[in-house]
Coordinates of C-alpha atoms in Angstrom, one line a residue:
Chain A
M1 CA -100.7 97.7 -59.3
T2 CA -98.6 95.4 -57.2
D3 CA -99.0 91.7 -56.8
L4 CA -100.0 90.7 -53.2
F5 CA -96.8 88.7 -52.7
S6 CA -94.4 91.1 -54.3
G7 CA -90.9 91.2 -53.0
Y8 CA -91.3 94.2 -50.7
F9 CA -94.4 92.9 -49.0
T10 CA -92.8 89.5 -48.4
L11 CA -89.8 91.3 -46.9
C12 CA -91.9 93.4 -44.6
F13 CA -94.0 90.4 -43.6
G14 CA -90.9 88.4 -42.9
I15 CA -89.5 91.1 -40.6
L16 CA -92.9 91.2 -38.8
L17 CA -92.7 87.4 -38.2
L18 CA -89.1 87.7 -37.2
G19 CA -90.1 90.2 -34.5
L20 CA -93.0 88.1 -33.4
Y21 CA -90.6 85.1 -33.1
S22 CA -88.4 87.2 -30.9
V23 CA -91.3 88.2 -28.7
I24 CA -92.5 84.6 -28.3
A25 CA -89.2 82.8 -28.0
Q26 CA -87.0 85.1 -25.9
R27 CA -87.0 85.0 -22.1
N28 CA -85.3 88.3 -21.4
L29 CA -87.8 91.2 -21.2
I30 CA -85.4 93.6 -23.0
K31 CA -85.1 91.2 -25.9
I32 CA -88.9 91.0 -26.0
I33 CA -89.0 94.7 -26.4
I34 CA -86.4 94.5 -29.2
G35 CA -88.8 92.1 -30.8
I36 CA -91.7 94.6 -30.6
E37 CA -89.4 97.3 -32.1
I38 CA -88.5 95.0 -35.0
M39 CA -92.2 94.5 -35.6
G40 CA -92.7 98.2 -35.5
K41 CA -89.9 98.7 -38.1
A42 CA -91.6 96.2 -40.4
V43 CA -94.8 98.3 -40.3
I44 CA -92.9 101.4 -41.0
L45 CA -91.1 99.8 -44.0
N46 CA -94.5 98.7 -45.3
F47 CA -95.9 102.2 -45.1
I48 CA -92.9 103.5 -47.0
T49 CA -93.5 100.8 -49.6
G50 CA -97.1 102.0 -49.8
G51 CA -96.1 105.6 -50.3
F52 CA -93.6 104.6 -53.0
Y53 CA -96.2 102.5 -55.0
Q54 CA -99.0 104.9 -54.6
N55 CA -96.8 107.9 -55.4
N56 CA -98.0 109.5 -52.2
T57 CA -94.9 109.9 -50.1
G58 CA -96.3 112.9 -48.3
I59 CA -98.9 111.0 -46.4
A60 CA -96.5 108.1 -45.9
Q61 CA -94.0 110.4 -44.3
A62 CA -96.6 111.9 -41.9
I63 CA -97.7 108.4 -40.9
V64 CA -94.2 107.0 -40.4
V65 CA -93.1 109.9 -38.3
T66 CA -96.2 109.5 -36.0
A67 CA -95.7 105.7 -35.9
I68 CA -92.1 106.1 -34.8
L69 CA -93.2 108.5 -32.1
I70 CA -95.8 106.1 -30.8
D71 CA -93.3 103.2 -30.9
A72 CA -90.9 105.3 -28.7
V73 CA -93.6 106.1 -26.2
I74 CA -94.7 102.4 -25.9
V75 CA -91.1 101.3 -25.4
A76 CA -90.5 104.0 -22.8
V77 CA -93.6 102.9 -20.8
I78 CA -92.7 99.2 -21.0
L79 CA -89.1 100.0 -20.0
A80 CA -90.4 101.9 -17.0
L81 CA -92.4 98.8 -16.0
I82 CA -89.4 96.6 -16.5
V83 CA -87.4 98.8 -14.1
N84 CA -90.0 98.1 -11.5
V85 CA -89.9 94.4 -12.3
F86 CA -86.2 94.5 -11.7
R87 CA -86.5 96.4 -8.4
L88 CA -89.0 93.9 -7.0
K89 CA -87.5 90.7 -8.4
R90 CA -83.8 91.4 -9.1
G91 CA -84.2 89.9 -12.6
I92 CA -85.9 90.5 -15.9
L93 CA -86.5 87.0 -17.2
A94 CA -90.1 86.5 -18.4
D95 CA -90.4 82.9 -17.4
R96 CA -89.3 83.6 -13.8
M97 CA -92.1 86.2 -13.6
A98 CA -94.6 83.4 -14.1
Q99 CA -93.0 81.1 -11.5
L100 CA -92.4 83.7 -8.9
K101 CA -96.1 84.4 -8.7
G102 CA -97.3 86.0 -5.5
Chain B
M1 CA -111.0 126.2 -38.9
I2 CA -113.6 125.8 -36.2
I3 CA -116.9 127.4 -37.3
G4 CA -120.3 126.9 -35.9
N5 CA -121.2 123.2 -35.4
G6 CA -117.6 122.1 -35.6
V7 CA -117.1 123.2 -32.0
W8 CA -119.2 120.3 -30.8
V9 CA -116.7 118.0 -32.4
I10 CA -113.5 119.5 -31.1
L11 CA -114.7 120.7 -27.6
P12 CA -115.2 117.3 -25.9
E13 CA -111.8 116.0 -27.0
F14 CA -110.2 119.3 -26.1
L15 CA -111.8 119.3 -22.6
L16 CA -110.6 115.8 -21.8
L17 CA -107.0 116.5 -23.0
F18 CA -106.9 120.0 -21.4
G19 CA -108.4 118.5 -18.3
A20 CA -105.6 115.9 -18.1
L21 CA -103.0 118.7 -18.3
T22 CA -104.8 120.9 -15.7
T23 CA -105.3 118.1 -13.3
Y24 CA -101.6 117.1 -13.4
T25 CA -100.4 120.7 -13.1
F26 CA -102.7 121.5 -10.1
G27 CA -101.8 118.2 -8.5
K28 CA -98.1 118.9 -8.8
V29 CA -98.1 122.5 -7.6
G30 CA -101.0 122.4 -5.1
R31 CA -100.7 121.8 -1.4
P32 CA -101.3 119.4 0.3
K33 CA -100.3 116.7 -2.2
G34 CA -102.6 113.9 -3.1
S35 CA -105.6 115.7 -1.9
W36 CA -109.3 115.5 -3.0
Y37 CA -109.1 118.5 -5.4
T38 CA -107.1 116.6 -8.1
G39 CA -110.0 114.2 -8.3
G40 CA -112.5 117.1 -8.0
I41 CA -110.9 118.9 -11.0
A42 CA -110.9 115.7 -13.1
T43 CA -114.5 115.1 -12.2
L44 CA -115.5 118.7 -13.2
F45 CA -113.8 118.3 -16.6
A46 CA -115.5 115.0 -17.1
I47 CA -118.9 116.5 -16.2
A48 CA -118.3 119.4 -18.6
T49 CA -117.4 116.9 -21.4
L50 CA -120.5 114.9 -20.8
G51 CA -122.6 118.1 -20.8
V52 CA -121.1 119.1 -24.2
L53 CA -121.7 115.7 -25.6
I54 CA -125.3 115.5 -24.4
S55 CA -126.1 119.0 -25.8
A56 CA -124.8 117.7 -29.2
I57 CA -127.3 114.8 -29.2
P58 CA -130.0 116.8 -31.1
A59 CA -127.6 117.7 -33.8
V60 CA -126.8 114.1 -34.7
Q61 CA -130.2 112.6 -33.8
G62 CA -131.3 112.4 -37.5
G63 CA -128.3 110.3 -38.4
E64 CA -126.1 113.0 -40.0
S65 CA -122.6 113.7 -38.6
L66 CA -120.8 116.9 -37.7
V67 CA -117.5 116.9 -39.6
V68 CA -114.4 119.0 -39.0
T69 CA -111.6 118.8 -41.6
L70 CA -108.3 119.5 -40.0
N71 CA -106.1 120.0 -43.1
P72 CA -106.4 120.1 -46.9
S73 CA -105.4 116.5 -47.4
G74 CA -108.7 115.5 -45.9
I75 CA -107.9 114.3 -42.4
A76 CA -111.2 114.7 -40.5
L77 CA -112.8 114.2 -37.2
A78 CA -116.5 113.6 -37.2
L79 CA -119.0 113.5 -34.4
T80 CA -120.9 110.6 -35.8
P81 CA -123.8 109.0 -33.8
L82 CA -121.4 106.2 -33.0
A83 CA -118.8 108.6 -31.7
L84 CA -121.4 110.3 -29.6
F85 CA -122.5 106.9 -28.2
L86 CA -119.0 105.9 -27.3
G87 CA -118.2 109.4 -25.8
C88 CA -121.4 109.5 -23.7
T89 CA -120.9 106.0 -22.3
G90 CA -117.2 106.5 -21.6
T91 CA -117.5 109.9 -20.1
A92 CA -120.4 108.9 -17.8
L93 CA -118.4 106.0 -16.5
L94 CA -115.4 108.3 -16.2
I95 CA -117.4 110.6 -13.9
I96 CA -118.4 107.7 -11.7
S97 CA -114.9 106.3 -11.6
C98 CA -113.2 109.7 -10.9
C99 CA -115.6 110.6 -8.1
Y100 CA -115.3 107.1 -6.6
S101 CA -111.5 107.2 -6.6
I102 CA -111.4 110.4 -4.6
R103 CA -112.1 108.5 -1.4
Y104 CA -110.7 105.2 -2.6
L105 CA -107.2 106.6 -3.1
E106 CA -107.3 109.1 -0.3
G107 CA -103.9 109.7 1.3
G108 CA -102.1 107.9 -1.6
E109 CA -99.1 109.2 -3.6
G110 CA -99.3 110.3 -7.2
T111 CA -103.0 110.9 -7.5
E112 CA -102.4 113.7 -10.0
K113 CA -100.9 111.2 -12.4
Y114 CA -103.8 108.9 -11.8
Y115 CA -106.6 111.3 -12.7
A116 CA -104.6 112.8 -15.7
L117 CA -104.2 109.3 -17.1
L118 CA -107.9 108.5 -16.5
L119 CA -108.8 111.6 -18.5
L120 CA -106.3 110.7 -21.3
M121 CA -107.8 107.2 -21.5
A122 CA -111.3 108.6 -21.9
A123 CA -109.9 111.0 -24.6
G124 CA -108.6 108.0 -26.4
V125 CA -112.0 106.3 -26.2
L126 CA -113.8 109.3 -27.6
G127 CA -111.2 109.7 -30.3
I128 CA -111.7 106.2 -31.5
G129 CA -115.2 107.2 -32.3
L130 CA -114.3 110.6 -33.8
A131 CA -111.5 109.5 -36.1
Q132 CA -112.4 109.3 -39.7
D133 CA -109.3 107.6 -41.0
L134 CA -107.7 104.4 -39.9
F135 CA -104.3 105.9 -38.9
N136 CA -105.9 108.6 -36.7
M137 CA -108.0 105.9 -35.1
Y138 CA -104.9 103.9 -34.4
V139 CA -103.3 107.0 -32.8
F140 CA -106.3 107.4 -30.4
F141 CA -106.3 103.7 -29.8
E142 CA -102.7 103.9 -28.7
L143 CA -103.4 106.9 -26.5
M144 CA -106.0 104.8 -24.7
S145 CA -103.7 101.8 -24.4
I146 CA -100.6 103.8 -23.2
A147 CA -102.6 105.6 -20.6
S148 CA -104.0 102.3 -19.3
F149 CA -100.6 100.6 -18.7
P150 CA -99.4 102.9 -15.8
L151 CA -102.9 102.8 -14.4
V152 CA -102.8 99.0 -14.0
A153 CA -99.4 99.3 -12.4
Y154 CA -100.6 102.2 -10.1
H155 CA -99.5 100.4 -6.9
T156 CA -95.9 100.1 -8.0
G157 CA -94.6 98.7 -4.7
T158 CA -96.4 95.4 -5.0
W159 CA -95.6 92.6 -7.4
E160 CA -99.1 91.6 -8.7
P161 CA -99.9 94.9 -10.5
I162 CA -96.4 95.2 -11.9
K163 CA -96.5 91.7 -13.3
A164 CA -100.0 92.2 -14.7
A165 CA -99.1 95.6 -16.3
T166 CA -95.9 94.2 -17.9
K167 CA -97.8 91.3 -19.4
Y168 CA -100.7 93.6 -20.5
A169 CA -98.3 96.2 -22.0
I170 CA -96.3 93.6 -24.0
M171 CA -99.4 91.8 -25.3
S172 CA -101.1 95.0 -26.1
A173 CA -98.0 96.5 -27.9
V174 CA -97.6 93.4 -30.0
G175 CA -101.3 93.5 -30.8
S176 CA -101.3 97.1 -31.9
V177 CA -98.3 96.7 -34.0
T178 CA -100.0 93.8 -35.7
A179 CA -103.1 95.8 -36.3
L180 CA -101.0 98.7 -37.7
F181 CA -99.4 96.2 -40.2
G182 CA -102.9 95.3 -41.3
I183 CA -103.7 99.0 -41.8
S184 CA -100.4 99.4 -43.7
V185 CA -101.3 96.6 -46.1
L186 CA -104.5 98.5 -46.9
F187 CA -102.5 101.6 -47.4
V188 CA -100.2 99.8 -50.0
Y189 CA -103.3 98.9 -52.1
A190 CA -105.6 101.8 -51.5
G191 CA -103.2 104.7 -51.1
T192 CA -105.5 106.3 -48.6
L193 CA -106.7 105.5 -45.1
E194 CA -109.9 107.5 -45.0
L195 CA -112.8 105.3 -43.9
N196 CA -115.0 106.4 -46.8
G197 CA -112.2 106.5 -49.4
I198 CA -110.7 103.1 -49.0
G199 CA -113.7 101.2 -50.4
P200 CA -113.8 103.0 -53.8
A201 CA -110.0 103.0 -54.0
L202 CA -109.9 99.2 -53.6
N203 CA -112.2 98.8 -56.7
L204 CA -109.0 99.4 -58.8
V205 CA -107.3 96.4 -57.3
A206 CA -107.2 93.3 -59.5
P207 CA -110.1 91.0 -58.5
A208 CA -107.7 88.0 -58.2
T209 CA -105.7 89.6 -55.4
M210 CA -108.8 90.8 -53.5
P211 CA -109.6 87.7 -51.4
G212 CA -105.9 87.4 -50.3
L213 CA -105.8 91.1 -49.5
V214 CA -109.0 91.0 -47.4
L215 CA -107.9 87.8 -45.7
I216 CA -104.4 89.2 -44.7
S217 CA -105.4 92.7 -43.8
G218 CA -108.6 91.7 -42.0
G219 CA -106.9 88.8 -40.3
L220 CA -104.1 91.0 -39.0
M221 CA -106.5 93.7 -37.8
I222 CA -108.8 91.1 -36.1
A223 CA -105.8 89.6 -34.4
G224 CA -104.3 93.0 -33.5
F225 CA -107.3 94.9 -32.2
G226 CA -108.6 91.6 -30.8
V227 CA -105.9 91.6 -28.1
K228 CA -107.5 94.8 -26.7
A229 CA -111.0 93.4 -27.2
A230 CA -110.1 90.1 -25.4
L231 CA -111.0 87.8 -28.2
V232 CA -110.4 84.4 -26.8
P233 CA -107.0 83.1 -27.7
L234 CA -105.7 86.6 -26.9
H235 CA -107.5 87.2 -23.6
T236 CA -104.8 86.0 -21.2
W237 CA -103.8 89.5 -20.0
L238 CA -107.3 90.4 -19.0
P239 CA -107.9 88.6 -15.7
D240 CA -104.5 89.7 -14.4
A241 CA -104.7 93.3 -15.4
H242 CA -108.3 93.9 -14.4
S243 CA -107.9 92.3 -11.0
A244 CA -104.6 94.0 -10.2
A245 CA -105.7 97.5 -11.1
P246 CA -107.3 99.9 -8.5
S247 CA -111.1 99.4 -8.5
G248 CA -111.9 102.7 -10.2
V249 CA -109.6 101.7 -13.1
S250 CA -110.9 98.2 -13.2
A251 CA -114.4 99.7 -13.7
M252 CA -113.1 101.8 -16.6
L253 CA -111.1 99.0 -18.2
S254 CA -113.9 96.4 -18.1
G255 CA -116.6 98.9 -18.7
I256 CA -115.4 100.8 -21.7
I257 CA -111.8 100.1 -22.7
I258 CA -112.2 96.6 -24.1
E259 CA -115.5 97.6 -25.8
A260 CA -113.7 100.6 -27.3
G261 CA -111.0 98.2 -28.6
F262 CA -113.8 96.2 -30.2
I263 CA -115.4 99.3 -31.8
A264 CA -112.0 100.1 -33.2
L265 CA -112.0 96.6 -34.7
I266 CA -115.4 97.0 -36.2
K267 CA -114.6 100.4 -37.7
A268 CA -111.4 98.9 -39.2
L269 CA -113.5 96.2 -40.9
I270 CA -115.9 98.6 -42.5
P271 CA -113.8 99.3 -45.6
L272 CA -113.0 95.6 -46.1
F273 CA -116.6 94.5 -45.7
G274 CA -118.3 93.3 -48.8
Q275 CA -115.2 93.5 -51.0
T276 CA -115.1 89.8 -51.6
T277 CA -117.6 87.0 -51.2
H278 CA -115.0 84.5 -50.0
V279 CA -114.8 85.8 -46.5
S280 CA -117.8 86.4 -44.2
F281 CA -116.6 88.6 -41.3
G282 CA -119.9 88.1 -39.6
L283 CA -119.4 84.4 -39.4
V284 CA -115.8 84.7 -38.3
L285 CA -116.8 87.1 -35.5
A286 CA -119.8 84.9 -34.5
L287 CA -117.5 81.9 -34.1
L288 CA -115.0 83.9 -32.2
A289 CA -117.8 85.3 -30.0
V290 CA -119.0 81.7 -29.2
L291 CA -115.4 80.7 -28.3
T292 CA -115.0 83.9 -26.2
M293 CA -118.2 83.6 -24.2
C294 CA -117.7 79.8 -23.5
T295 CA -114.1 80.3 -22.4
G296 CA -114.9 83.4 -20.3
N297 CA -117.7 81.6 -18.4
L298 CA -115.7 78.5 -17.9
I299 CA -112.6 80.2 -16.5
A300 CA -114.8 82.4 -14.3
L301 CA -116.3 79.3 -12.7
Q302 CA -113.0 78.4 -11.1
Q303 CA -112.1 81.8 -9.6
R304 CA -112.1 82.4 -5.9
D305 CA -110.9 86.0 -6.1
L306 CA -113.8 88.4 -6.4
K307 CA -112.2 90.8 -8.9
R308 CA -110.7 88.0 -11.0
M309 CA -114.2 86.5 -11.3
L310 CA -115.7 89.8 -12.5
A311 CA -112.8 90.2 -14.9
C312 CA -113.4 86.7 -16.4
S313 CA -117.1 87.5 -16.7
S314 CA -116.1 90.5 -18.8
I315 CA -114.6 88.2 -21.3
A316 CA -118.0 86.4 -21.5
Q317 CA -119.9 89.6 -21.8
V318 CA -117.6 90.8 -24.7
G319 CA -118.6 87.5 -26.3
Y320 CA -122.3 88.5 -26.2
I321 CA -121.5 92.0 -27.5
M322 CA -119.5 90.4 -30.4
L323 CA -122.3 88.1 -31.2
G324 CA -124.7 91.1 -31.5
F325 CA -122.3 92.8 -33.9
A326 CA -121.8 89.6 -35.9
F327 CA -125.6 89.4 -36.4
G328 CA -125.6 93.0 -37.4
M329 CA -122.9 92.3 -40.1
G330 CA -124.9 89.2 -41.2
L331 CA -123.6 85.6 -41.2
Y332 CA -124.3 85.1 -44.9
G333 CA -125.2 88.2 -46.8
Q334 CA -127.6 90.8 -45.4
G335 CA -127.4 91.5 -41.7
T336 CA -129.9 93.1 -39.4
E337 CA -129.8 96.5 -37.7
L338 CA -131.2 94.9 -34.5
G339 CA -127.9 93.1 -34.0
F340 CA -126.1 96.4 -33.8
T341 CA -128.7 97.8 -31.5
G342 CA -128.3 94.8 -29.2
G343 CA -124.5 94.9 -29.2
L344 CA -124.4 98.7 -28.6
Y345 CA -127.1 98.5 -25.9
H346 CA -125.1 95.8 -24.2
I347 CA -122.0 98.0 -24.3
L348 CA -124.0 100.8 -22.7
G349 CA -125.5 98.5 -20.1
H350 CA -122.3 96.6 -19.4
A351 CA -120.4 99.8 -18.7
F352 CA -122.6 100.4 -15.7
M353 CA -123.3 96.8 -14.7
K354 CA -119.7 95.8 -14.7
G355 CA -118.5 99.2 -13.6
G356 CA -121.0 99.1 -10.7
A357 CA -120.0 95.5 -9.8
F358 CA -116.3 96.5 -9.7
L359 CA -117.0 99.5 -7.6
C360 CA -118.9 97.3 -5.1
A361 CA -116.1 94.8 -5.1
G362 CA -113.7 97.7 -4.5
A363 CA -115.8 98.9 -1.6
L364 CA -115.8 95.4 -0.1
I365 CA -112.1 95.1 -0.6
Y366 CA -111.6 98.6 0.9
S367 CA -113.4 97.6 4.1
I368 CA -112.3 94.0 4.6
R369 CA -108.8 94.2 2.9
T370 CA -109.1 90.8 1.2
K371 CA -110.1 89.8 -2.4
N372 CA -111.1 86.2 -1.5
I373 CA -114.8 85.5 -1.9
D374 CA -114.7 82.8 0.9
E375 CA -113.4 85.3 3.4
M376 CA -116.2 87.7 2.6
R377 CA -118.9 85.3 3.9
G378 CA -121.8 87.3 5.3
I379 CA -120.3 90.7 4.7
G380 CA -123.6 91.8 3.0
R381 CA -125.2 91.8 6.5
V382 CA -122.6 94.1 7.9
L383 CA -122.5 96.4 4.8
P384 CA -126.1 96.1 3.5
F385 CA -126.0 98.9 1.0
V386 CA -122.9 97.6 -0.8
G387 CA -124.2 94.1 -0.6
I388 CA -127.6 94.9 -2.1
S389 CA -126.0 97.0 -4.9
Y390 CA -123.6 94.2 -5.7
T391 CA -126.5 91.7 -5.9
L392 CA -128.4 94.0 -8.3
C393 CA -125.3 94.5 -10.5
I394 CA -124.6 90.8 -10.6
L395 CA -128.2 89.9 -11.4
A396 CA -128.2 92.5 -14.2
L397 CA -125.0 90.9 -15.6
N398 CA -126.8 87.6 -15.5
G399 CA -129.6 89.1 -17.6
M400 CA -132.3 89.2 -15.0
P401 CA -135.3 91.5 -15.8
P402 CA -136.0 94.4 -15.1
M403 CA -132.3 95.3 -15.4
T404 CA -130.5 96.4 -18.5
G405 CA -128.7 93.2 -19.3
F406 CA -132.1 91.6 -20.0
I407 CA -133.0 94.2 -22.6
S408 CA -129.8 93.9 -24.6
E409 CA -129.7 90.1 -24.5
I410 CA -133.3 90.1 -25.8
F411 CA -132.3 92.4 -28.7
I412 CA -129.3 90.1 -29.5
A413 CA -131.4 86.9 -29.4
R414 CA -134.1 88.5 -31.5
A415 CA -131.5 89.6 -34.1
G416 CA -130.3 86.0 -34.3
I417 CA -133.8 84.6 -34.6
D418 CA -134.5 87.1 -37.4
L419 CA -131.5 85.9 -39.3
G420 CA -132.6 82.3 -38.9
G421 CA -130.5 79.3 -39.9
V422 CA -127.2 79.2 -38.2
G423 CA -128.2 82.3 -36.3
L424 CA -130.6 80.2 -34.2
L425 CA -127.7 77.9 -33.3
F426 CA -125.6 80.8 -32.1
V427 CA -128.5 82.2 -30.1
S428 CA -129.0 78.8 -28.4
V429 CA -125.3 78.7 -27.5
M430 CA -125.6 82.2 -26.0
L431 CA -128.6 81.2 -24.0
A432 CA -126.7 78.1 -22.7
N433 CA -123.9 80.4 -21.7
I434 CA -126.2 82.7 -19.8
V435 CA -127.5 79.7 -17.9
L436 CA -123.9 78.5 -17.3
S437 CA -123.0 81.9 -15.9
I438 CA -125.5 81.5 -13.1
G439 CA -123.0 78.9 -11.8
Y440 CA -120.6 81.6 -10.6
Y441 CA -122.8 84.7 -10.3
V442 CA -125.3 83.3 -7.8
P443 CA -122.9 81.5 -5.5
S444 CA -121.0 84.8 -5.1
I445 CA -124.2 86.6 -4.1
N446 CA -125.0 83.7 -1.8
T447 CA -121.7 83.8 -0.1
I448 CA -121.7 87.6 0.3
M449 CA -125.3 88.2 1.2
F450 CA -126.9 85.1 2.6
S451 CA -124.1 83.1 4.3
E452 CA -125.2 82.2 7.9
E453 CA -121.6 81.9 9.3
Q454 CA -119.4 85.0 9.0
G455 CA -115.8 85.1 7.8
V456 CA -113.0 85.8 10.3
K457 CA -112.4 89.3 9.1
V458 CA -116.0 90.4 8.7
T459 CA -116.5 91.6 12.2
G460 CA -114.0 94.4 12.2
V461 CA -114.7 96.0 8.8
R462 CA -114.0 99.7 7.9
P463 CA -117.1 101.6 7.0
V464 CA -117.5 102.5 3.3
P465 CA -117.2 106.3 2.7
R466 CA -120.4 108.2 1.6
L467 CA -119.0 109.3 -1.7
M468 CA -118.1 105.8 -2.7
Q469 CA -121.7 104.7 -1.8
A470 CA -123.1 107.5 -3.8
M471 CA -121.3 106.5 -6.9
I472 CA -122.4 102.9 -6.5
L473 CA -125.9 104.2 -6.1
V474 CA -125.6 106.1 -9.4
A475 CA -124.3 103.1 -11.3
T476 CA -127.1 100.9 -9.8
A477 CA -129.8 103.5 -10.6
L478 CA -128.6 103.7 -14.2
I479 CA -128.8 99.9 -14.6
I480 CA -132.4 99.9 -13.4
I481 CA -133.4 103.0 -15.4
L482 CA -131.9 101.6 -18.6
G483 CA -133.7 98.3 -17.9
I484 CA -137.2 99.8 -17.1
F485 CA -137.1 102.6 -19.7
P486 CA -135.1 101.3 -22.7
Q487 CA -136.1 104.4 -24.7
V488 CA -133.6 106.4 -22.5
G489 CA -130.7 104.3 -23.7
L490 CA -132.1 103.9 -27.2
A491 CA -132.1 107.6 -27.7
I492 CA -128.3 107.4 -28.3
V493 CA -128.1 103.7 -29.2
S494 CA -130.6 103.7 -32.1
P495 CA -128.9 106.4 -34.2
A496 CA -125.5 104.8 -33.6
A497 CA -126.9 101.4 -34.7
A498 CA -128.5 102.9 -37.8
Y499 CA -125.2 104.7 -38.6
L500 CA -123.2 101.4 -38.3
Y501 CA -125.7 99.5 -40.3
H502 CA -125.5 102.0 -43.2
Q503 CA -121.7 101.9 -43.0
F504 CA -121.8 98.2 -43.6
F505 CA -124.8 98.1 -46.0
P506 CA -125.0 101.4 -47.9
V507 CA -128.4 102.0 -49.4

């Protein structure tokens, strides 16, 4: 069985933190979405790792395909919201959203 | 294959999903658009679902579950007592909310999407209960979340809902990805995600890695699902989203969605529970609960916007619910079933207390067209029915007998006293919080009902439609019935609590 901090796990966790950093640090809403997508990819990579270690790629495939689908739906909904943000405020910077309250 | 009893498992979920499709189709092709019948169809489907769920109560009363296995690899849906509890509460609130929205949204555009999304949201809530493996639970969790984003942003032309929905969607998406990462860590080590299969599979893991695994996986899942359940450092989306949404949606969001997120968190913790002695999830949850209720009450004290105040009080109420579950899981070692009973009864009561309060707030906003409490001075004298119902809902939220909030808070406090030790400390913090919450509940009643001078806008109010009043009456009646006859609520709460207790502490 794998060690908790094996290379693959560290890699996936690193990608997750990278995505989280992008969500927290970026001002542009599109870049925030890219951050969320990066986090989603870290999760998918970790499921693939799990399937590889457990010799159970069938379930891992099923999970990964569904996870990709859900990711796509979430991004579509958030993009639709961002289109509305742009229509109302002519800009998609997250910090301006807080200032332009009202 | 659906044979015999299996139909009770599939049918409620099918009715809600099929209802969403039907509502949308009829709303799209029917004339005139945006008419009452979209809401009517949605309500009919919700009533049918509740009927099926109630008729399934005798089958799971004894504590056994109805299981349907969908494919050979063992992916299963099961109508456990917990699923039945979640389904009944969610669907009852869905009926009230759908019926109320018929008049509330009258003449608006896009009602077919509104009702379809409401039904999808309820399908997600029911599915969280039904799912028997973590990934399926995540899928239903996402169904619930994704349906709620557009509902918050229903009035797309105005800034506040769009801003609230964007913030909510981004925070919720990050949270669910984090939770899924926690689930994937479990998958790496256990190789299965079935709720009953993970625990035995984890026995093969080396004992040295176990504390780290539980800490990482549990921590990620608490942080991830915690966004939805409004645990305190992650609650910032809630006041915005719940106050910007249409009132029918606010009632659903506060009444069942955050609680369903919390149930998802509890179900995800079941396989990790008891794997190591280094981490006490009960204690972690109890500390988070104290933080949540204190913060919720303190930020609610400063709100002047009626719906924002109710939204902030939801954070505090989730804190009470969490404390009940934490007592159930035990602070050190053995927990007590009474804690789960209290937490679940508070979920049941809170659905109607907070739902009713939001519906009353919606009716007041509908007639006076402002959300500010100060401008509502004396409106209770002009609209006595709504005013009195609002007073009853708020007093119930405050834990006043004979309403339902009192019963569940007594259960939770009793559970803490039974545990003794640190439990007593947590109970005293909860009681202090209940006293603190009087500080914003009672002034709002005072302004709305008993103010001598009247606000400027109060004289020319719109009358509240009969259907909206009827739904407020249903919610208020349920609060009082659940408070005076606890055995009505306990009929579905007790089996669910016993089920959860045996999941955490197998005999």
